Coordinates of C-alpha atoms and ligand atoms in Angstrom, one line a residue:
X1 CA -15.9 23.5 15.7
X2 CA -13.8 26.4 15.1
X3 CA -10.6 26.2 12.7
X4 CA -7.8 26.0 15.6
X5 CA -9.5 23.0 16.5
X6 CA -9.7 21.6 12.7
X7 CA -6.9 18.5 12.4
X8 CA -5.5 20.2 9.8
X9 CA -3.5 22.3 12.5
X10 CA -3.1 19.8 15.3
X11 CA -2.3 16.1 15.0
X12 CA -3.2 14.9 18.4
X13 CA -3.9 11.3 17.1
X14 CA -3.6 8.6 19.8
X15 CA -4.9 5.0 19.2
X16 CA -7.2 3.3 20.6
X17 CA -6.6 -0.1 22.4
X18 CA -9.8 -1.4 23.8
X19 CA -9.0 -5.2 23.5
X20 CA -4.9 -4.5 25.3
X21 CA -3.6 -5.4 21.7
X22 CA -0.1 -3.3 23.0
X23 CA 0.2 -6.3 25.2
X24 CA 1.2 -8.5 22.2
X25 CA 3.7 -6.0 21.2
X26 CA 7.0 -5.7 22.2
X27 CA 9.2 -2.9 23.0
X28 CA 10.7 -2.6 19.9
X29 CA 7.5 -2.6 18.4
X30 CA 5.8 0.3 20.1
X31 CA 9.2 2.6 19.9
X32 CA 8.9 1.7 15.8
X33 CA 5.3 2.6 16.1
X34 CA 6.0 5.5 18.2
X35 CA 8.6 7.0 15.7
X36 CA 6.6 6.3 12.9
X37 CA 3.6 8.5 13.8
X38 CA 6.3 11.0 15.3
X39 CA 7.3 11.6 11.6
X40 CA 3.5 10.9 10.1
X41 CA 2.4 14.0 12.5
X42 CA 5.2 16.3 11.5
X43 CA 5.8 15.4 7.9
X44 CA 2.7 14.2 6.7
X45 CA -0.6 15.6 8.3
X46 CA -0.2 19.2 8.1
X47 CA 0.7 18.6 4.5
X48 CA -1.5 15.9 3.2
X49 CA -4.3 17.9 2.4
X50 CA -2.8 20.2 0.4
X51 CA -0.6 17.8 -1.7
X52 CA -4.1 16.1 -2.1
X53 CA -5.9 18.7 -3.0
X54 CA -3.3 20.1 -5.2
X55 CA -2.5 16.3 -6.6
X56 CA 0.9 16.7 -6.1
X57 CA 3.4 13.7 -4.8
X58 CA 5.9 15.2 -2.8
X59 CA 9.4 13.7 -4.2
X60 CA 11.2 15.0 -1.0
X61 CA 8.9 12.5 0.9
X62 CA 11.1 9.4 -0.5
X63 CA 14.3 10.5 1.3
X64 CA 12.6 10.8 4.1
X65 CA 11.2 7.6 4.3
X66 CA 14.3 6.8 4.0
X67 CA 15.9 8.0 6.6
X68 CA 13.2 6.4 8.9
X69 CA 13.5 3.2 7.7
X70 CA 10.2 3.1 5.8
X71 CA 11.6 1.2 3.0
X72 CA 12.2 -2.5 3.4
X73 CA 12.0 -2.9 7.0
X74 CA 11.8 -6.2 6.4
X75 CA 15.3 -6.6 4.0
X76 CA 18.6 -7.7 5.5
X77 CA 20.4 -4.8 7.3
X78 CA 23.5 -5.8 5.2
X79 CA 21.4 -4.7 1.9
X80 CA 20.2 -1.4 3.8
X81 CA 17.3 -3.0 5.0
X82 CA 15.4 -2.8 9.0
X83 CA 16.1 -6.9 9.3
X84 CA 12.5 -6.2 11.1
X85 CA 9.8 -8.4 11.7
X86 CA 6.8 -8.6 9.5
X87 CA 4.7 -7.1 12.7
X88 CA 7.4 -4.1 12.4
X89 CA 6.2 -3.4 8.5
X90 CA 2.8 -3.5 9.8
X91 CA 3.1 -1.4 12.3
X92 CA 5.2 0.8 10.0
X93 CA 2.8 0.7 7.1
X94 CA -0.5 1.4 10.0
X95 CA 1.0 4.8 10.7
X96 CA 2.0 5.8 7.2
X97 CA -1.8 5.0 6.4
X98 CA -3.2 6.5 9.1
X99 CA -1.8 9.6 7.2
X100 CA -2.2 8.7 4.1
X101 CA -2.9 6.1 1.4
X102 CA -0.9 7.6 -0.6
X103 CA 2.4 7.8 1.1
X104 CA 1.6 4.4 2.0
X105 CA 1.7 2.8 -1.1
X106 CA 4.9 4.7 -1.9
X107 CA 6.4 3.0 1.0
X108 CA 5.0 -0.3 0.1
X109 CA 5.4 -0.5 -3.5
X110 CA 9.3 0.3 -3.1
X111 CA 9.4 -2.3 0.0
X112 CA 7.3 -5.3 -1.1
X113 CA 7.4 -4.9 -4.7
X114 CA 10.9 -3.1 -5.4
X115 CA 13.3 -4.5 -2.9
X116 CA 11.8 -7.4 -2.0
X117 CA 11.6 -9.1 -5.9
X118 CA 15.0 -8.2 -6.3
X119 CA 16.5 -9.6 -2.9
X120 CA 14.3 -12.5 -2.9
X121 CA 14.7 -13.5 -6.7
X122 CA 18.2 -11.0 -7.9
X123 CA 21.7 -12.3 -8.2
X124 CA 24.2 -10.7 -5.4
X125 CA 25.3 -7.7 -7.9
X126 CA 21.7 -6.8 -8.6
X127 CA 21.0 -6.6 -4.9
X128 CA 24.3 -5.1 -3.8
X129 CA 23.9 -2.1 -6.8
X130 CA 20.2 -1.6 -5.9
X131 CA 18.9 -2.5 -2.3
X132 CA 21.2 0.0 -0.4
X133 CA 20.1 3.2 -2.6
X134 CA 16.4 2.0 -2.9
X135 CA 16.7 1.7 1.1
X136 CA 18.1 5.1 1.3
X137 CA 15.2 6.6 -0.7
X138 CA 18.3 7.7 -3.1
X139 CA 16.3 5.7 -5.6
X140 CA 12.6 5.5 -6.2
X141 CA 11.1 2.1 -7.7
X142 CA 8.0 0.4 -9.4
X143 CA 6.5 -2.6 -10.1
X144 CA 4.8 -3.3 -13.7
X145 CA 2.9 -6.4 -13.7
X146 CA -0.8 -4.9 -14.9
X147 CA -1.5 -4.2 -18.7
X148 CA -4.0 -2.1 -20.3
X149 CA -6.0 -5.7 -21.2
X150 CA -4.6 -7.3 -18.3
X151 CA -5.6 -6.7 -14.6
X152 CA -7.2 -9.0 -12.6
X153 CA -5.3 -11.9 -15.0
X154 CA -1.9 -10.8 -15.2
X155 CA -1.0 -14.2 -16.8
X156 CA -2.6 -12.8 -20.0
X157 CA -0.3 -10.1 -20.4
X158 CA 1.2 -9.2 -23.5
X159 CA 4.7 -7.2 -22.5
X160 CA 7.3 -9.6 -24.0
X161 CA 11.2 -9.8 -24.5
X162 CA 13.3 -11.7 -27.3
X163 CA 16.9 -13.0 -26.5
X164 CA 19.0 -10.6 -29.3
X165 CA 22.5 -12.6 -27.9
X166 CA 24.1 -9.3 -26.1
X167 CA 21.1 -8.0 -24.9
X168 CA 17.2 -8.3 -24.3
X169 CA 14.8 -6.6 -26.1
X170 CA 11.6 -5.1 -24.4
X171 CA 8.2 -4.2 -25.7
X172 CA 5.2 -3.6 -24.4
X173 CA 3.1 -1.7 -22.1
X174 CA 2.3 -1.6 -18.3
X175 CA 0.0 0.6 -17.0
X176 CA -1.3 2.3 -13.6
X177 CA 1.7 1.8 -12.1
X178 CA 2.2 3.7 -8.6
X179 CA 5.7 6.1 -8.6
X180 CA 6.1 5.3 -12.6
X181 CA 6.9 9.1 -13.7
X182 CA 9.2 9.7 -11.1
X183 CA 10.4 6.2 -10.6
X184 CA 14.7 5.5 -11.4
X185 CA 14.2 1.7 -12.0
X186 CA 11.1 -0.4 -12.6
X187 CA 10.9 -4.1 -11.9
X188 CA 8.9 -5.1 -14.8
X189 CA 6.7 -8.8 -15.6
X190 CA 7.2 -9.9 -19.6
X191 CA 7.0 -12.8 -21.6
X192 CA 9.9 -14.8 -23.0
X193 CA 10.0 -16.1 -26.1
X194 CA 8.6 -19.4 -25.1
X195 CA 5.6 -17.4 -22.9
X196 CA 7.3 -18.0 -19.5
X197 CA 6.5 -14.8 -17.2
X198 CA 10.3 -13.1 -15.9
X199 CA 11.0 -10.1 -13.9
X200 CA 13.7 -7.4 -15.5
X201 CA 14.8 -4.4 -13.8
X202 CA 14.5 -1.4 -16.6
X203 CA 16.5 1.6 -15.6
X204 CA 15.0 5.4 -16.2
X205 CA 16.6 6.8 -19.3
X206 CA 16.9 3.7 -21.2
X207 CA 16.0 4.4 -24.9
X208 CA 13.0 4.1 -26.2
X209 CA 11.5 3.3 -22.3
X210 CA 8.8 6.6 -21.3
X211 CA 6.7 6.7 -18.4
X212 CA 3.8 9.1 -18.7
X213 CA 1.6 10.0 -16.2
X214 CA -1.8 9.2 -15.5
X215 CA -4.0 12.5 -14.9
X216 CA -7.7 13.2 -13.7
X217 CA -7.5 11.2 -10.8
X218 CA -9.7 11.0 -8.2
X219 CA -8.4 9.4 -5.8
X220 CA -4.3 8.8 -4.6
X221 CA -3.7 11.9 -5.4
X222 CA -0.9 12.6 -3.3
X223 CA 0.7 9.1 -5.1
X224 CA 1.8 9.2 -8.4
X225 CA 0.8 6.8 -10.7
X226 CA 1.6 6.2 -14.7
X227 CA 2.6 4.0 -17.5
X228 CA 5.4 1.7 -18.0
X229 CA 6.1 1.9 -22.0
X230 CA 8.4 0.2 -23.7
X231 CA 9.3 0.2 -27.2
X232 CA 12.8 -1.4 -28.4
X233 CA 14.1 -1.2 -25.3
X234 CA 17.4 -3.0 -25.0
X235 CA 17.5 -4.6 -22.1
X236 CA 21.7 -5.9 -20.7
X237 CA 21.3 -9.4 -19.9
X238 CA 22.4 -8.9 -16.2
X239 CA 19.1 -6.9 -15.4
X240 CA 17.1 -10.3 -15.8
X241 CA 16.0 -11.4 -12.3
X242 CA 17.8 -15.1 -11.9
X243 CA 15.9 -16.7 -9.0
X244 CA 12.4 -17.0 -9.7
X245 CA 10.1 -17.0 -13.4
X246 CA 6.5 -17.7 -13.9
X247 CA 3.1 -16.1 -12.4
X248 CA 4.3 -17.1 -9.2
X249 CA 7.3 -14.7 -8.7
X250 CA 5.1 -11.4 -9.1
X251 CA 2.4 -13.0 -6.8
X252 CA 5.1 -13.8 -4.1
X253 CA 5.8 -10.1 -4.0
X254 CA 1.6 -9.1 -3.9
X255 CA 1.6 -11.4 -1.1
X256 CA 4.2 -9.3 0.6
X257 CA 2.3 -6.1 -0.5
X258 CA -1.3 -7.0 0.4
X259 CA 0.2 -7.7 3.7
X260 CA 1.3 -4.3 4.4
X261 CA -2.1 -3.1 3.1
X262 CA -4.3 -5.2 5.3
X263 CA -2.4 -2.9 8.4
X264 CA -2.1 0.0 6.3
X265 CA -6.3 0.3 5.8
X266 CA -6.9 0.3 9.6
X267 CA -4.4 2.9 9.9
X268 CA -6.7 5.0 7.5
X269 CA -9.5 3.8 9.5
X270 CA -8.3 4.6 12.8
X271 CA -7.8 8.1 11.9
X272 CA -11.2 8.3 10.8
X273 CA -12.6 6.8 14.1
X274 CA -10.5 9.4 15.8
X275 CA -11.9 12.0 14.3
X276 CA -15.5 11.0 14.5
X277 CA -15.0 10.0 18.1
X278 CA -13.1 13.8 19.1
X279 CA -16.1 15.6 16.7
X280 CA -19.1 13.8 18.2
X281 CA -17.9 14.9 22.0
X282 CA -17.6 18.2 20.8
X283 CA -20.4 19.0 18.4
X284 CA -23.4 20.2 20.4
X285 CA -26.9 19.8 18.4
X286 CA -30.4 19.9 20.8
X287 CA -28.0 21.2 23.4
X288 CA -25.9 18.1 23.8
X289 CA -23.0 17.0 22.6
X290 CA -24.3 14.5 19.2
X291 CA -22.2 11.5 21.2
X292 CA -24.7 11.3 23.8
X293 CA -27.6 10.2 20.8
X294 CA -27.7 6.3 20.6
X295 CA -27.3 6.3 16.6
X296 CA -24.0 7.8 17.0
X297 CA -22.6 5.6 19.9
X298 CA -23.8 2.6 17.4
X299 CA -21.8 4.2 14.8
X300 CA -18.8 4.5 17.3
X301 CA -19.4 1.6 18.9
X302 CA -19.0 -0.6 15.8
X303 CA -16.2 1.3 14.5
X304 CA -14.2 0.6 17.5
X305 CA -15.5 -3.5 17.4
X306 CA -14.4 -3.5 13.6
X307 CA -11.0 -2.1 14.1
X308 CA -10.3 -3.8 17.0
X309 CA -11.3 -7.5 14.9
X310 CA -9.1 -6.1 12.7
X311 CA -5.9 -5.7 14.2
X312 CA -5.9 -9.0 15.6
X313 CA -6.5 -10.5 12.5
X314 CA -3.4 -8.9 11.1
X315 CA -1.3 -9.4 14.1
X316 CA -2.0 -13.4 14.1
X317 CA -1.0 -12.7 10.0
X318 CA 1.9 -11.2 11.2
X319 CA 2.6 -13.8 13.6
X320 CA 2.5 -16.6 10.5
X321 CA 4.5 -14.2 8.1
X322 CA 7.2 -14.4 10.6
X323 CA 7.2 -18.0 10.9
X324 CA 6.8 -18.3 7.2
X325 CA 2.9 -20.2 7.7
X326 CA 0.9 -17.5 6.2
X327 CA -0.7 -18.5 2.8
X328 CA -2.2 -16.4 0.2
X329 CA -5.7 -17.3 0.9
X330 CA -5.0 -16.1 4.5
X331 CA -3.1 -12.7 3.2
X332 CA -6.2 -12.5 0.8
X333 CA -8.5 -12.4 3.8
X334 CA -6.9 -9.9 5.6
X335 CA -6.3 -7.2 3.1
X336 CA -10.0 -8.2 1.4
X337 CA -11.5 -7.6 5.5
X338 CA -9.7 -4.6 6.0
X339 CA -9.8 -2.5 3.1
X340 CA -13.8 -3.0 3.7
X341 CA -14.1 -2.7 6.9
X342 CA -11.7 0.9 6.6
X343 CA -14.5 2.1 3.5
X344 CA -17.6 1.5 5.8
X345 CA -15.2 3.4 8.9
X346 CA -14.6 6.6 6.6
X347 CA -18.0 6.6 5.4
X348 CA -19.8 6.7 8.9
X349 CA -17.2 8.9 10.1
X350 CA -18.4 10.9 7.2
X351 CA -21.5 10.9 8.5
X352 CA -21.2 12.1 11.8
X353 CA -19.4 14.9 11.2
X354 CA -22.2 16.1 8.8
X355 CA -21.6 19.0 6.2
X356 CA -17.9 19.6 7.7
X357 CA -17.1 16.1 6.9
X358 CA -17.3 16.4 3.2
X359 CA -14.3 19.2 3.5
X360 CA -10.3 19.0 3.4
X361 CA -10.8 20.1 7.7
X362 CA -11.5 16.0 8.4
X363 CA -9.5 13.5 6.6
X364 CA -12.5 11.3 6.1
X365 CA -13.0 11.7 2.1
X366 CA -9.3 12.1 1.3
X367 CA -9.5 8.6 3.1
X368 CA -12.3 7.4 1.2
X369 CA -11.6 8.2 -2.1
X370 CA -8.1 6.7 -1.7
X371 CA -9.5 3.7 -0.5
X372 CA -11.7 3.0 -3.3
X373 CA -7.9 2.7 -5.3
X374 CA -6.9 0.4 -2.3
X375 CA -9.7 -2.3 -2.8
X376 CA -9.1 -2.3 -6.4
X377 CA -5.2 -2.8 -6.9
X378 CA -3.4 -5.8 -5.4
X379 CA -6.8 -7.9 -6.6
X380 CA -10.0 -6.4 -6.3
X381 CA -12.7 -7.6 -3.4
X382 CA -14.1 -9.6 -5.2
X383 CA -10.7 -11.5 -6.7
X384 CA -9.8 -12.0 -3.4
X385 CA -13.2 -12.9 -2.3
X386 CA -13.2 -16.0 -5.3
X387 CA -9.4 -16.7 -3.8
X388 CA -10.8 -18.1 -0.4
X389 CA -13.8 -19.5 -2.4
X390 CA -11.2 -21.4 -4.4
X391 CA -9.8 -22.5 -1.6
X392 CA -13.2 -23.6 0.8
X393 CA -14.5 -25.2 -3.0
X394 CA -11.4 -26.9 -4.8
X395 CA -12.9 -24.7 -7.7
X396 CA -11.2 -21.6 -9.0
X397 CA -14.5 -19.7 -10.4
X398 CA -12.4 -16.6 -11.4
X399 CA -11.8 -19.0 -15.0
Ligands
TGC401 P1 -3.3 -19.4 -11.1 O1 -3.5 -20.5 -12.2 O2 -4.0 -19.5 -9.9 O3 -1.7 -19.5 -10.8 C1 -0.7 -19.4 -11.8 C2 0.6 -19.7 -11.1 O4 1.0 -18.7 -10.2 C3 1.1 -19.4 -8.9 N1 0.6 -18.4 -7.9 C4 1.3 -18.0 -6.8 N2 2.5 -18.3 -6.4 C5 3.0 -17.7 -5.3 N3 2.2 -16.9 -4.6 C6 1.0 -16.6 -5.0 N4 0.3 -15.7 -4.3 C7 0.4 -17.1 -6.1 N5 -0.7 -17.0 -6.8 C8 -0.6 -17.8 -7.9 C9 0.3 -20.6 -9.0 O5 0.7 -21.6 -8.0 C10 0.6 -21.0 -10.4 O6 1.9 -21.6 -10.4 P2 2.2 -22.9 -11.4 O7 3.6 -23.1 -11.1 O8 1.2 -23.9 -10.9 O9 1.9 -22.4 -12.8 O10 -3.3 -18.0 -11.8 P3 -4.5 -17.3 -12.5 O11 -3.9 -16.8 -13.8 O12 -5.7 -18.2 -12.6 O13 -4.9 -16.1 -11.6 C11 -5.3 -16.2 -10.3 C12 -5.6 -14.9 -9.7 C13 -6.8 -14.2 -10.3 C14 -6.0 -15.1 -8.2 C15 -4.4 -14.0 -9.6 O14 -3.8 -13.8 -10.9 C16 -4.6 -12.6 -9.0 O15 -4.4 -12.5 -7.8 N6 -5.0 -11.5 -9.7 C17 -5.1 -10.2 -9.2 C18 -4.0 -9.4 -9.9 C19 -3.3 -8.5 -9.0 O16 -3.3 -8.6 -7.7 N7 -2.6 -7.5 -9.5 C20 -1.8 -6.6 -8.7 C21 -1.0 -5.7 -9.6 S1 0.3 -4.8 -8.6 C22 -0.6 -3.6 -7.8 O17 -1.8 -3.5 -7.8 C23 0.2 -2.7 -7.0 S2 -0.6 -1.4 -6.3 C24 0.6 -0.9 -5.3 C25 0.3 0.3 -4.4 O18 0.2 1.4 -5.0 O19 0.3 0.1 -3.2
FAD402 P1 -10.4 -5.6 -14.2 O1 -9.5 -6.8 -14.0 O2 -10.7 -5.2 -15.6 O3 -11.7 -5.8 -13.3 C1 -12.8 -5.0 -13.5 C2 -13.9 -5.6 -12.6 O4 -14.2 -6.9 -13.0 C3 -13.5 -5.7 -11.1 O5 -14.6 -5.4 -10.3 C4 -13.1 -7.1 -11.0 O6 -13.3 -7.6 -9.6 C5 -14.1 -7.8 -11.9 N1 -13.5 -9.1 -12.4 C6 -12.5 -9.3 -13.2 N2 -12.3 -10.6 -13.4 C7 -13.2 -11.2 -12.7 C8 -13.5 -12.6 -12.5 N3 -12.8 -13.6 -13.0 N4 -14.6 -12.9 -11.7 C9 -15.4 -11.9 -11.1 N5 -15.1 -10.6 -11.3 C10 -14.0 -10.2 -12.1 N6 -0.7 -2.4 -11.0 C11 0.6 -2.7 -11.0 O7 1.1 -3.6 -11.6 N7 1.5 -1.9 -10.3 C12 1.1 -0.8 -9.6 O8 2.0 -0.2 -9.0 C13 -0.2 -0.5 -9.6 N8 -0.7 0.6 -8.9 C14 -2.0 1.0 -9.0 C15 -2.4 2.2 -8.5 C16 -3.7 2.6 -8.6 C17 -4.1 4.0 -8.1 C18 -4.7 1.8 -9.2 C19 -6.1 2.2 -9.2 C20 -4.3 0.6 -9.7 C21 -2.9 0.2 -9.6 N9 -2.5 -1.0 -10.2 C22 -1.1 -1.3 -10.3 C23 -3.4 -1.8 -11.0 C24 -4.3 -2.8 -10.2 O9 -3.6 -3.8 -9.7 C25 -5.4 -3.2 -11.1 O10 -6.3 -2.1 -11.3 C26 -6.3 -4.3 -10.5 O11 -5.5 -5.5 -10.4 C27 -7.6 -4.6 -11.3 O12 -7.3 -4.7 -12.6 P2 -8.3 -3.8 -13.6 O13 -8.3 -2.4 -13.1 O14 -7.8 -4.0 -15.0 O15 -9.7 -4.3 -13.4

């Protein structure tokens, strides 16, 4: 393959539909879709592998998003929000994947963990001040709910706040947070005095609140990703989110979230089956092209089967979301099947394109590594594996 023919220069993606999945989409739905990977091909894959490579998170990317409604499509078009359905945010969050992890999770953090916290659980000033500017992309968020001793049992953590009268004061630390060091507000999980869990929205520039960033990684590089720490910081009372305290409020917003990742993985998968399928019809070994060998057909043949499983699993999630039926064991499920079933996609896409695959010419590692961050935050595979065998048992073995 020469380089004009290299992704890299071209984004001729087109999805594949072997089970007639479009026919349960509307029109709305395929124009979203449509826009979506309009923008993804322009504005995100003839840049990604550079901004990867170069782990850099371009800022300019959040105004952007904004401007195609990337950020809380699912919010109340009187608070800036798309007033969209939930198979809308899929949809939206499949095509940002399908570029990249990365952007994805800036889309998706600021949707289902910014927004959404503070219009489901914040008083009518919080969500008038913030909604419309994190909507815009004006303002970038966070969520802090993991510690540095606390990840896969939040409920442990140790980030507190004591009433001072006038104000609330804030210590503590939260840590790999996605957007933290160029983030304007955080919506951050602490203690009470009396060890009931609250959500508080801590602005940038607050004394005594830093946000350093975390370096060497390996993967989400094109995402940034930091600390939350906070040390004295005085917190006004009317940043407290009202509606909702305990464990529960912060795991109403992951349920949000790890919807949006169970589409966004098979949008990093399908652009790996894409570009497995287009390389194996054009790379000739023993004078044919390597798609006419059985063991690649197999390959291709189950990535096509997996994806296709896939999607209809999320769409019937997206179905339930809608009509407000989906639980968490069934969100679990669906982000748990499709982060794995996206790893084992990149990795045989990997394979068929042989040497060239392990370069920045094919997006299959760039997936890969990013994905092996997607199966760990939101809960690992394996929480979310002992979630559906609390639920089949009756007995949570994650204690
Ligand atoms: P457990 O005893 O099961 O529950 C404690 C309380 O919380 C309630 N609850 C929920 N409520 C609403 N929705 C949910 N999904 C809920 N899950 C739990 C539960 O009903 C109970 O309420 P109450 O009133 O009875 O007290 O909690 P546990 O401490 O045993 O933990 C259970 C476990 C392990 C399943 C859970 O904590 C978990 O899911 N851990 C994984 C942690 C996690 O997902 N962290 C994500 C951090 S954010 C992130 O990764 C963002 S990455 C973003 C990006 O870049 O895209
Ligand atoms: P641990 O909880 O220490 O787990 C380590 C291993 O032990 C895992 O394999 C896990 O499955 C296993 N394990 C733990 N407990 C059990 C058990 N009971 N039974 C069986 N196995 C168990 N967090 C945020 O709050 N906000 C963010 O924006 C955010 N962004 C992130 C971005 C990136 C790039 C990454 C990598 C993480 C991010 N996270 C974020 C944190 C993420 O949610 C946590 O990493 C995740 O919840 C797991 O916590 P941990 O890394 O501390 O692993």
């Amino acid at each position: 393959m020469n380089k004009t023919e290299s992704r890299n220069v071209k984004d001729e993606f087109e999805s594949p539909d072997l089970y007639l999945l479009d026919d349960l989409l509307t029109e709305e739905h395929k124009l979203i879709r449509s826009s979506v990977r309009t923008f993804v091909k322009k504005e995100i894959t003839p840049n990604i592998e550079h901004w990867a490579e170069n782990n850099h998170f371009p800022k300019e990317i959040v105004k952007k998003f904004g401007e195609i409604g990337a950020f809380g499509p699912t919010i109340p078009i009187e608070y800036g929000g798309g007033g969209l359905d939930y198979i809308s945010y899929g949809l939206i969050m499949q095509e940002i994947e399908r570029g990249d992890s990365g952007m994805r999770s800036t889309a998706s953090v600021q949707g289902s963990l910014v927004m959404f916290p503070i219009y489901k659980f914040g008083s009518e000033k919080q969500k008038r001040k913030y909604l419309p500017k994190l909507a815009s992309g004006e303002f970038l968020g966070c969520f802090g709910l993991t510690e540095p001793d606390h990840g896969s049992n939040p409920s442990g953590m140790t980030t507190n706040f004591k009433d001072m009268e006038d104000h609330y004061l804030l210590n503590g630390a939260k840590m790999w947070i996605s957007n933290a060091p160029q983030a304007d507000i955080a919506v951050v999980w602490a203690k009470n005095e009396a060890g009931r869990i609250h959500g508080l929205i801590v602005e940038k520039g607050m004394e005594g609140f830093t946000t350093p960033e975390t370096h060497g990684k390996w993967s989400l590089r094109a995402s940034c990703t930091g600390e939350l720490v906070f040390d004295n910081v005085k917190i006004p009372k009317e940043n407290l989110l009202p509606g909702k305290s305990g464990l529960g409020a912060p795991m109403n917003c992951l349920d949000s979230a790890r919807f949006g990742i169970a589409w966004g993985a098979i949008g990093a998968a399908m652009d790996c089956y894409y570009s497995a399928r287009r390389y194996a019809t054009q790379r000739i070994q023993f004078g044919k092209p390597i798609a006419s060998f059985q063991l690649v057909q197999k390959k291709l043949a189950e990535m096509l089967t997996e994806i296709t499983k896939a999607q209809l699993l999320n769409w019937k999630l997206g179905k339930m979301m809608d009509e407000g039926k989906a639980t968490t064991v069934q969100i679990s499920v669906a982000k748990r099947n499709a982060v794995e079933t996206a790893l084992n996609i990149a990795r045989e896409a990997r394979q068929i394109h042989g040497a060239m695959g392990i370069t920045g010419e094919f997006p299959m590692m760039r997936h890969m590594m990013n994905l092996e961050s997607v199966i760990t935050y939101e809960g690992t595979h394996d929480i979310h594996l002992l979630i559906l065998g609390n639920e089949i048992t009756g007995i949570p073995a994650f204690k």
